[in-house]
Tab-separated table of C-alpha atoms in Angstrom:
chain	number	residue	atom	x	y	z
A	13	MET	CA	112.969	55.996	107.362
A	14	ALA	CA	111.966	59.643	107.645
A	15	ASN	CA	108.305	60.571	107.306
A	16	VAL	CA	107.675	61.808	103.759
A	17	SER	CA	105.363	64.523	105.151
A	18	ASN	CA	108.327	66.102	106.939
A	19	ASP	CA	109.957	66.779	103.589
A	20	LEU	CA	107.001	68.831	102.334
A	21	PRO	CA	107.014	72.629	102.680
A	22	ALA	CA	105.374	74.048	105.794
A	23	ILE	CA	101.675	74.848	105.651
A	24	GLN	CA	101.427	78.615	106.117
A	25	VAL	CA	98.527	80.428	107.777
A	26	PHE	CA	98.116	84.203	108.148
A	27	ILE	CA	95.701	85.277	110.922
A	28	SER	CA	94.264	88.747	110.371
A	29	TYR	CA	92.577	90.321	113.401
A	30	ALA	CA	92.005	93.625	115.201
A	31	ARG	CA	94.435	94.283	118.041
A	32	GLU	CA	91.752	95.732	120.296
A	33	ASP	CA	89.812	92.461	120.017
A	34	ASP	CA	92.798	90.447	121.211
A	35	ALA	CA	93.356	92.944	124.037
A	36	ALA	CA	89.759	92.350	125.155
A	37	PHE	CA	89.378	88.611	124.478
A	38	SER	CA	92.986	87.256	124.542
A	39	PHE	CA	92.396	84.781	121.726
A	40	ALA	CA	95.288	85.332	119.279
A	41	ASP	CA	98.034	83.285	120.958
A	42	PRO	CA	95.754	80.352	121.925
A	43	LEU	CA	94.336	80.308	118.372
A	44	LYS	CA	97.816	80.353	116.840
A	45	THR	CA	99.246	77.679	119.151
A	46	THR	CA	96.299	75.295	118.937
A	47	LEU	CA	95.926	75.661	115.178
A	48	LYS	CA	99.633	75.048	114.633
A	49	GLN	CA	99.612	71.914	116.809
A	50	LEU	CA	96.493	70.516	115.155
A	51	ILE	CA	97.741	71.049	111.594
A	52	SER	CA	101.031	69.376	112.405
A	53	GLY	CA	99.435	66.550	114.342
A	54	MET	CA	96.825	65.794	111.685
A	55	SER	CA	99.085	66.017	108.634
A	56	GLY	CA	102.623	65.358	109.793
A	57	ARG	CA	103.656	68.618	108.108
A	58	THR	CA	105.103	71.569	109.941
A	59	ALA	CA	102.932	74.659	110.198
A	60	GLU	CA	103.877	78.339	110.199
A	61	VAL	CA	101.155	80.556	111.656
A	62	PHE	CA	101.592	84.335	111.441
A	63	LEU	CA	99.651	86.646	113.749
A	64	ASP	CA	99.057	89.465	111.248
A	65	ARG	CA	101.851	91.409	109.579
A	66	ASP	CA	103.989	91.968	112.704
A	67	ASP	CA	104.588	88.219	113.043
A	68	ILE	CA	106.219	88.009	109.608
A	69	PRO	CA	110.031	87.552	109.805
A	70	LEU	CA	112.139	90.708	109.789
A	71	GLY	CA	113.102	91.738	106.277
A	72	GLU	CA	109.948	90.350	104.613
A	73	ASN	CA	107.315	92.750	103.297
A	74	TRP	CA	103.841	91.769	104.517
A	75	LYS	CA	102.201	92.662	101.218
A	76	GLU	CA	104.671	90.604	99.228
A	77	LYS	CA	104.191	87.802	101.760
A	78	ILE	CA	100.466	87.767	101.058
A	79	GLU	CA	100.763	88.248	97.288
A	80	ASN	CA	103.411	85.571	96.844
A	81	GLY	CA	101.840	83.386	99.522
A	82	VAL	CA	98.630	82.978	97.527
A	83	ARG	CA	100.689	81.314	94.805
A	84	ASN	CA	102.045	78.905	97.418
A	85	SER	CA	98.767	78.002	99.149
A	86	LEU	CA	99.007	80.479	102.058
A	87	VAL	CA	95.753	80.270	104.054
A	88	PHE	CA	94.254	83.561	105.276
A	89	VAL	CA	92.104	83.403	108.434
A	90	ALA	CA	90.138	86.625	109.014
A	91	VAL	CA	88.744	87.062	112.555
A	92	TYR	CA	85.673	89.194	111.918
A	93	THR	CA	84.294	91.690	114.433
A	94	GLY	CA	82.957	95.220	114.238
A	95	ASN	CA	86.449	96.413	115.183
A	96	TYR	CA	87.922	94.462	112.252
A	97	LEU	CA	85.743	96.454	109.847
A	98	ARG	CA	86.885	99.761	111.317
A	99	ARG	CA	90.595	98.917	111.341
A	100	GLU	CA	92.207	100.067	108.107
A	101	PRO	CA	95.141	97.587	108.223
A	102	CYS	CA	92.644	94.714	108.531
A	103	ARG	CA	90.709	95.925	105.513
A	104	ASP	CA	93.961	96.318	103.568
A	105	GLU	CA	95.004	92.744	104.355
A	106	PHE	CA	91.578	91.317	103.578
A	107	PHE	CA	91.113	92.991	100.204
A	108	LEU	CA	94.703	92.342	99.117
A	109	PHE	CA	94.360	88.625	99.804
A	110	LEU	CA	90.871	88.439	98.296
A	111	GLU	CA	91.997	90.064	95.051
A	112	GLN	CA	95.096	87.899	94.727
A	113	SER	CA	93.133	84.719	95.407
A	114	ARG	CA	90.460	85.694	92.881
A	115	GLN	CA	93.076	86.186	90.199
A	116	LEU	CA	94.324	82.633	90.714
A	117	GLU	CA	90.835	81.206	91.341
A	118	VAL	CA	91.769	79.941	94.813
A	119	GLN	CA	89.362	81.948	96.994
A	120	THR	CA	88.862	78.953	99.316
A	121	LEU	CA	92.195	79.915	100.897
A	122	LEU	CA	90.298	82.727	102.683
A	123	ILE	CA	88.652	81.335	105.815
A	124	PRO	CA	86.426	83.765	107.775
A	125	VAL	CA	85.881	83.431	111.522
A	126	VAL	CA	82.996	85.288	113.199
A	127	TRP	CA	84.205	85.828	116.748
A	128	LEU	CA	80.982	87.175	118.287
A	129	GLY	CA	78.437	85.246	116.219
A	130	PHE	CA	76.540	85.950	113.038
A	131	ASP	CA	74.366	88.547	114.768
A	132	SER	CA	77.460	90.792	114.723
A	133	LEU	CA	77.421	90.940	110.906
A	134	LEU	CA	76.127	94.149	109.383
A	135	PRO	CA	72.894	94.119	107.360
A	136	GLU	CA	73.357	92.927	103.795
A	137	GLY	CA	74.796	95.630	101.548
A	138	GLU	CA	76.280	97.651	104.424
A	139	ASP	CA	79.882	96.481	103.991
A	140	GLU	CA	81.647	94.259	101.444
A	141	ILE	CA	83.688	92.350	104.023
A	142	SER	CA	80.605	91.623	106.111
A	143	ASP	CA	78.744	90.455	102.999
A	144	TYR	CA	81.636	88.176	102.018
A	145	VAL	CA	81.798	86.604	105.491
A	146	ARG	CA	78.037	85.959	105.452
A	147	THR	CA	78.190	83.975	102.208
A	148	HIS	CA	81.434	82.000	102.664
A	149	GLN	CA	81.067	79.358	105.377
A	150	ALA	CA	82.411	81.361	108.299
A	151	ALA	CA	83.209	79.602	111.576
A	152	ASP	CA	81.050	80.864	114.469
A	153	PHE	CA	83.174	81.325	117.620
A	154	LYS	CA	80.544	82.950	119.836
A	155	GLU	CA	80.056	79.940	122.115
A	156	ALA	CA	83.815	79.347	122.176
A	157	TRP	CA	84.336	82.938	123.338
A	158	VAL	CA	81.750	82.567	126.098
A	159	GLU	CA	83.276	79.307	127.330
A	160	GLY	CA	86.910	80.455	127.012
A	161	THR	CA	89.967	79.444	124.993
A	162	ALA	CA	90.562	76.345	127.177
A	163	SER	CA	87.015	75.069	126.590
A	164	ALA	CA	85.748	72.220	124.443
A	165	PRO	CA	83.808	74.586	122.100
A	166	PHE	CA	86.996	76.528	121.384
A	167	LYS	CA	88.952	73.356	120.669
A	168	ARG	CA	86.167	72.025	118.427
A	169	ASN	CA	86.095	75.227	116.398
A	170	VAL	CA	89.866	75.380	115.969
A	171	LEU	CA	89.794	71.711	114.947
A	172	LYS	CA	87.255	72.560	112.232
A	173	ILE	CA	89.529	75.340	110.997
A	174	ALA	CA	92.538	72.997	110.962
A	175	GLU	CA	90.540	70.421	108.982
A	176	ARG	CA	89.481	73.106	106.533
A	177	VAL	CA	93.058	74.383	106.201
A	178	LEU	CA	94.265	70.921	105.257
A	179	GLN	CA	91.351	70.374	102.882
A	180	VAL	CA	91.699	73.651	100.970
A	181	THR	CA	95.488	73.409	100.906
A	182	SER	CA	95.269	70.040	99.179
A	183	GLN	CA	92.627	71.240	96.720
A	184	VAL	CA	94.426	74.490	95.915
A	185	GLU	CA	97.776	72.793	95.375
A	186	ASP	CA	96.068	70.635	92.727
A	187	THR	CA	94.617	73.778	91.122
A	188	LEU	CA	97.968	75.581	91.111
A	189	ALA	CA	99.721	72.472	89.777
A	190	ALA	CA	97.233	72.341	86.905
A	191	LYS	CA	97.979	75.981	86.094
A	192	GLU	CA	101.702	75.218	86.065
A	193	ARG	CA	101.102	72.321	83.661
A	194	ASP	CA	99.201	74.703	81.382
A	195	VAL	CA	102.213	77.020	81.404
A	196	VAL	CA	104.496	74.168	80.318
A	197	GLU	CA	102.091	73.058	77.592
A	198	ARG	CA	101.880	76.580	76.171
A	199	SER	CA	105.673	76.809	76.341
A	200	ILE	CA	105.949	73.598	74.299
A	201	GLN	CA	103.517	74.982	71.745
A	202	ARG	CA	105.693	78.080	71.337
A	203	ALA	CA	108.943	76.108	71.193
A	204	SER	CA	110.734	75.061	68.012
A	205	PRO	CA	110.580	71.397	66.851
A	206	GLN	CA	114.253	71.004	67.790
A	207	GLU	CA	113.630	72.208	71.343
A	208	VAL	CA	110.687	69.839	71.753
A	209	THR	CA	112.766	66.899	70.458
A	210	GLU	CA	115.614	67.709	72.834
A	211	ALA	CA	113.268	68.035	75.808
A	212	GLN	CA	111.496	64.770	75.045
A	213	SER	CA	114.795	62.913	74.686
A	214	GLY	CA	116.152	64.396	77.907
A	215	ALA	CA	119.090	65.979	76.084
A	216	SER	CA	118.363	69.416	77.503
A	217	ASN	CA	115.795	71.419	79.410
A	218	LEU	CA	113.101	73.062	77.363
A	219	SER	CA	113.791	76.770	77.168
A	220	VAL	CA	110.742	78.936	77.741
A	221	ARG	CA	110.582	81.966	75.502
A	222	GLN	CA	110.081	85.009	77.626
A	223	ASP	CA	107.823	87.162	75.511
A	224	PRO	CA	106.851	90.337	77.398
A	225	ASP	CA	103.324	89.082	77.963
A	226	ASP	CA	104.162	85.473	78.916
A	227	GLU	CA	103.419	85.946	82.594
A	228	VAL	CA	100.005	87.441	81.963
A	229	GLU	CA	99.174	84.724	79.461
A	230	ASP	CA	99.728	82.302	82.331
A	231	GLU	CA	96.910	84.077	84.134
A	232	ASP	CA	94.291	84.874	81.512
A	233	ASP	CA	95.969	85.428	78.131
A	234	ASP	CA	95.981	89.245	78.292
A	235	GLY	CA	99.116	90.982	77.023
A	236	LEU	CA	100.671	94.291	78.011
A	237	PHE	CA	98.649	96.233	75.472
A	238	GLU	CA	95.362	94.734	76.691
A	239	LEU	CA	96.338	95.328	80.320
A	240	SER	CA	97.206	98.962	79.618
A	241	GLU	CA	93.854	99.456	77.889
A	242	MET	CA	92.050	97.871	80.849
A	243	MET	CA	93.882	100.122	83.289
A	244	ASN	CA	93.222	103.293	81.285
A	245	SER	CA	89.534	102.406	81.104
A	246	ASP	CA	89.288	101.937	84.863
A	247	LEU	CA	91.276	105.117	85.523
A	248	GLN	CA	88.675	106.995	83.504
A	249	VAL	CA	85.913	105.423	85.593
A	250	MET	CA	87.724	106.448	88.767
A	251	THR	CA	88.086	110.037	87.569
A	252	ARG	CA	84.415	110.237	86.579
A	253	GLU	CA	83.173	108.764	89.859
A	254	ALA	CA	85.390	111.135	91.862
A	255	GLU	CA	83.859	114.090	90.027
A	256	LEU	CA	80.341	112.793	90.679
A	257	LEU	CA	81.263	112.346	94.337
A	258	GLY	CA	82.169	116.028	94.465
A	259	THR	CA	78.765	116.978	93.085
A	260	ALA	CA	76.988	114.730	95.578
A	261	MET	CA	78.980	116.255	98.429
A	262	GLN	CA	77.821	119.719	97.426
A	263	GLY	CA	74.248	118.474	97.664
A	264	LEU	CA	74.891	117.002	101.089
A	265	GLY	CA	76.339	120.293	102.262
A	266	THR	CA	73.260	122.364	101.368
A	267	LEU	CA	71.106	121.541	104.382
A	268	PRO	CA	68.274	123.883	105.425
A	269	ASP	CA	69.095	126.397	108.134
A	270	PRO	CA	67.652	125.520	111.564
A	271	PRO	CA	64.708	127.658	112.721
A	272	LYS	CA	65.389	130.292	115.348
A	273	ASP	CA	63.090	128.611	117.877
A	274	ALA	CA	64.584	125.110	117.355
A	275	SER	CA	66.398	125.180	120.694
A	276	SER	CA	63.318	126.133	122.685
A	277	SER	CA	60.599	124.252	120.810
A	278	PRO	CA	60.785	120.405	120.596
A	279	ALA	CA	58.207	120.451	117.811
A	280	ALA	CA	60.247	122.908	115.758
A	281	ALA	CA	63.420	120.933	116.364
A	282	THR	CA	61.751	117.689	115.285
A	283	LYS	CA	60.361	119.325	112.150
A	284	TYR	CA	63.800	120.655	111.262
A	285	MET	CA	65.450	117.256	111.763
A	286	ILE	CA	62.953	115.652	109.403
A	287	LEU	CA	63.572	118.377	106.817
A	288	ALA	CA	67.338	117.919	107.195
A	289	ALA	CA	67.018	114.137	106.815
A	290	ASN	CA	64.942	114.550	103.651
A	291	ALA	CA	67.472	117.027	102.226
A	292	MET	CA	70.451	114.710	102.749
A	293	ARG	CA	68.772	111.440	101.696
A	294	ASP	CA	69.397	111.620	97.932
A	295	PRO	CA	72.947	113.078	98.111
A	296	ALA	CA	73.878	110.437	100.706
A	297	LYS	CA	72.680	107.661	98.395
A	298	GLU	CA	74.658	109.174	95.536
A	299	ILE	CA	77.793	109.273	97.700
A	300	GLU	CA	77.317	105.587	98.490
A	301	GLN	CA	76.742	104.720	94.828
A	302	HIS	CA	79.710	106.645	93.457
A	303	GLY	CA	81.967	105.614	96.342
A	304	SER	CA	81.214	101.958	95.630
A	305	LYS	CA	81.857	102.364	91.898
A	306	LEU	CA	85.104	104.206	92.658
A	307	PHE	CA	86.273	101.354	94.894
A	308	GLN	CA	85.340	98.626	92.399
A	309	ALA	CA	87.214	100.404	89.593
A	310	THR	CA	90.176	101.000	91.908
A	311	ARG	CA	90.320	97.335	92.872
A	312	ARG	CA	90.293	96.250	89.218
A	313	CYS	CA	92.953	98.835	88.453
A	314	ASP	CA	95.093	97.665	91.370
A	315	ALA	CA	95.010	94.058	90.147
A	316	THR	CA	95.865	95.156	86.602
A	317	LEU	CA	98.754	97.355	87.707
A	318	ARG	CA	100.295	94.549	89.764
A	319	ARG	CA	100.056	92.214	86.790
A	320	ILE	CA	101.669	94.825	84.534
A	321	VAL	CA	104.616	95.102	86.923
A	322	ARG	CA	104.952	91.308	87.075
A	323	VAL	CA	104.977	91.103	83.278
A	324	ALA	CA	107.574	93.861	83.033
A	325	ASP	CA	109.795	92.116	85.576
A	326	ALA	CA	109.438	88.804	83.753
A	327	SER	CA	110.286	90.354	80.380
A	328	GLY	CA	113.798	91.313	81.464
A	329	SER	CA	113.552	94.245	79.038
A	330	GLU	CA	114.783	97.610	80.305
A	331	GLU	CA	113.069	99.338	77.388
A	332	ILE	CA	109.675	97.849	78.227
A	333	ARG	CA	110.039	98.845	81.882
A	334	ASN	CA	111.084	102.401	81.021
A	335	ASN	CA	108.247	102.841	78.539
A	336	LEU	CA	105.706	101.588	81.063
A	337	TYR	CA	107.095	103.862	83.765
A	338	THR	CA	106.915	106.876	81.455
A	339	SER	CA	103.306	106.185	80.517
A	340	LEU	CA	102.028	105.252	83.981
A	341	ALA	CA	103.802	107.692	86.302
A	342	PRO	CA	101.888	110.867	85.283
A	343	ASN	CA	98.487	109.167	85.601
A	344	ILE	CA	99.312	107.757	89.024
A	345	LYS	CA	100.495	111.112	90.348
A	346	THR	CA	97.218	112.799	89.372
A	347	LEU	CA	95.336	110.345	91.572
A	348	SER	CA	96.804	112.000	94.665
A	349	GLU	CA	94.004	114.547	94.228
A	350	LEU	CA	91.539	111.887	95.340
A	351	SER	CA	92.732	112.360	98.917
A	352	ALA	CA	90.972	115.728	98.807
A	353	VAL	CA	87.682	113.897	98.200
A	354	ASP	CA	88.170	111.910	101.392
A	355	ASP	CA	89.000	115.092	103.320
A	356	GLN	CA	85.811	116.767	102.056
A	357	LEU	CA	83.699	113.757	102.933
A	358	ASN	CA	85.157	113.596	106.438
A	359	SER	CA	84.526	117.295	106.906
A	360	LEU	CA	80.887	116.949	105.874
A	361	LEU	CA	80.315	113.904	108.043
A	362	GLU	CA	81.891	115.698	110.996
A	363	LYS	CA	79.381	118.519	110.545
A	364	MET	CA	76.561	115.981	110.624
A	365	ARG	CA	77.596	114.481	113.964
A	366	GLY	CA	75.512	116.996	115.903
A	367	PRO	CA	72.239	116.440	114.033
A	368	GLU	CA	72.897	112.677	113.948
A	369	ALA	CA	73.220	112.608	117.733
A	370	LEU	CA	69.794	114.214	118.085
A	371	SER	CA	67.743	112.466	115.405
A	372	ALA	CA	67.227	108.876	114.283
A	373	SER	CA	65.883	110.201	110.968
A	374	VAL	CA	69.135	112.042	110.282
A	375	ARG	CA	71.229	109.027	111.296
A	376	LYS	CA	69.274	106.822	108.917
A	377	ALA	CA	69.588	109.325	106.067
A	378	ALA	CA	73.338	109.704	106.635
A	379	ARG	CA	74.032	105.949	106.731
A	380	PRO	CA	74.588	105.542	102.968
A	381	ALA	CA	77.033	108.466	102.963
A	382	ARG	CA	79.098	106.800	105.678
A	383	ARG	CA	79.189	103.599	103.628
A	384	GLY	CA	80.381	105.701	100.715
A	385	VAL	CA	83.165	107.115	102.879
A	386	THR	CA	84.277	103.568	103.763
A	387	SER	CA	84.457	102.710	100.050
A	388	VAL	CA	86.492	105.835	99.326
A	389	ARG	CA	88.922	105.016	102.130
A	390	ASP	CA	89.310	101.456	100.856
A	391	ALA	CA	90.053	102.844	97.392
A	392	LEU	CA	92.594	105.339	98.720
A	393	SER	CA	94.330	102.595	100.678
A	394	LEU	CA	94.884	100.653	97.457
A	395	ILE	CA	95.981	103.752	95.571
A	396	SER	CA	98.589	104.574	98.229
A	397	ASP	CA	100.692	101.629	97.005
A	398	TRP	CA	100.659	102.618	93.352
A	399	PRO	CA	103.517	105.150	93.342
A	400	THR	CA	105.827	102.505	94.840
A	401	LEU	CA	104.678	99.928	92.293
A	402	VAL	CA	105.219	102.292	89.375
A	403	ASP	CA	108.575	103.481	90.727
A	404	SER	CA	109.702	99.844	90.817
A	405	LEU	CA	109.586	99.900	87.009
A	406	ASN	CA	112.346	102.492	87.144
A	407	GLU	CA	114.576	100.202	89.215
A	408	SER	CA	116.522	97.029	88.465
A	409	PRO	CA	114.169	94.094	87.697
A	410	SER	CA	113.275	91.894	90.649
A	411	PRO	CA	111.103	88.780	90.429
A	412	SER	CA	109.734	89.354	93.909
A	413	LYS	CA	108.107	92.704	93.135
A	414	ALA	CA	104.407	93.343	92.568
């Protein structure tokens, strides 16, 4: 008799990492191979382990793989390093998975790995990914890295990850099954007495009425109107924070002129650096504050937009899709102006490189502004997908979109 476990779908794991880290430490293939063997050996189920987006089969979109994978218990292993934070594709993958898993209340599917130990994490509040890793049971691979991928510490750590993969997969599948049961129960409540009688007697399958907001109700009972209101509200926040960023940037750009004797007098140079640091301190903090608020509103807006597209696809109504496209397209196009904010920030920070190289006071004062730039870039990365999402409303419905 065949093993029942062999009939179950494969356990899927997506490993997100920075390429330069693998080039230096050569861990990706050993991690993939060992993890795959352990999962299969411990559970009897096959395992599919993807080494970031390039390992996904040809013809599959990596974003759709992550979005749809969350609904099917895909486990996301993020290999944290300083390089991971700086690599835009890594940040894109991390935030996309985090948002999707939060929507379905299955955040345990995200398993962080700290490759060079917890000392490599940034101070609290410096970066959202670093903060998340610190507070979510990350696996510490520092000793495993020192000893090598053939060592006992490496094998022990990968074993812990495999055990955690199997544990969270089982728990999450129960959570997702409960959500599916809720969908059926709500469908029965909306069905006619005749349909319920037929379903209970086995005479026919219960037909689920596809109201335009059915799919969103499955998530948190918001309909298209409520979702549109939520998105408009967050778009207004984004616009306001972008304007405030512009004002803060002007303040950061008005630094005092250096004294004429700064190059020949160390005392004069030091005095100027302190004055420059004091002048940029408040604008830099404002850039961090407004950049963070811009990113948070953008992330909420991104989740709402994806849900709107899912609802429109599920409705099967060409009129609903066309109306949504007409109302959303102009607002999304205006957001392209936000790229100018990033350009201005980069220009200002480039001008500060010289003073930063010469003064610890200036570097410290500029730190919040650089965190603000990271938030703006994360927001722009999310926004870059929106035109494609909105344009999909103007195409033939497809259940795989959004």
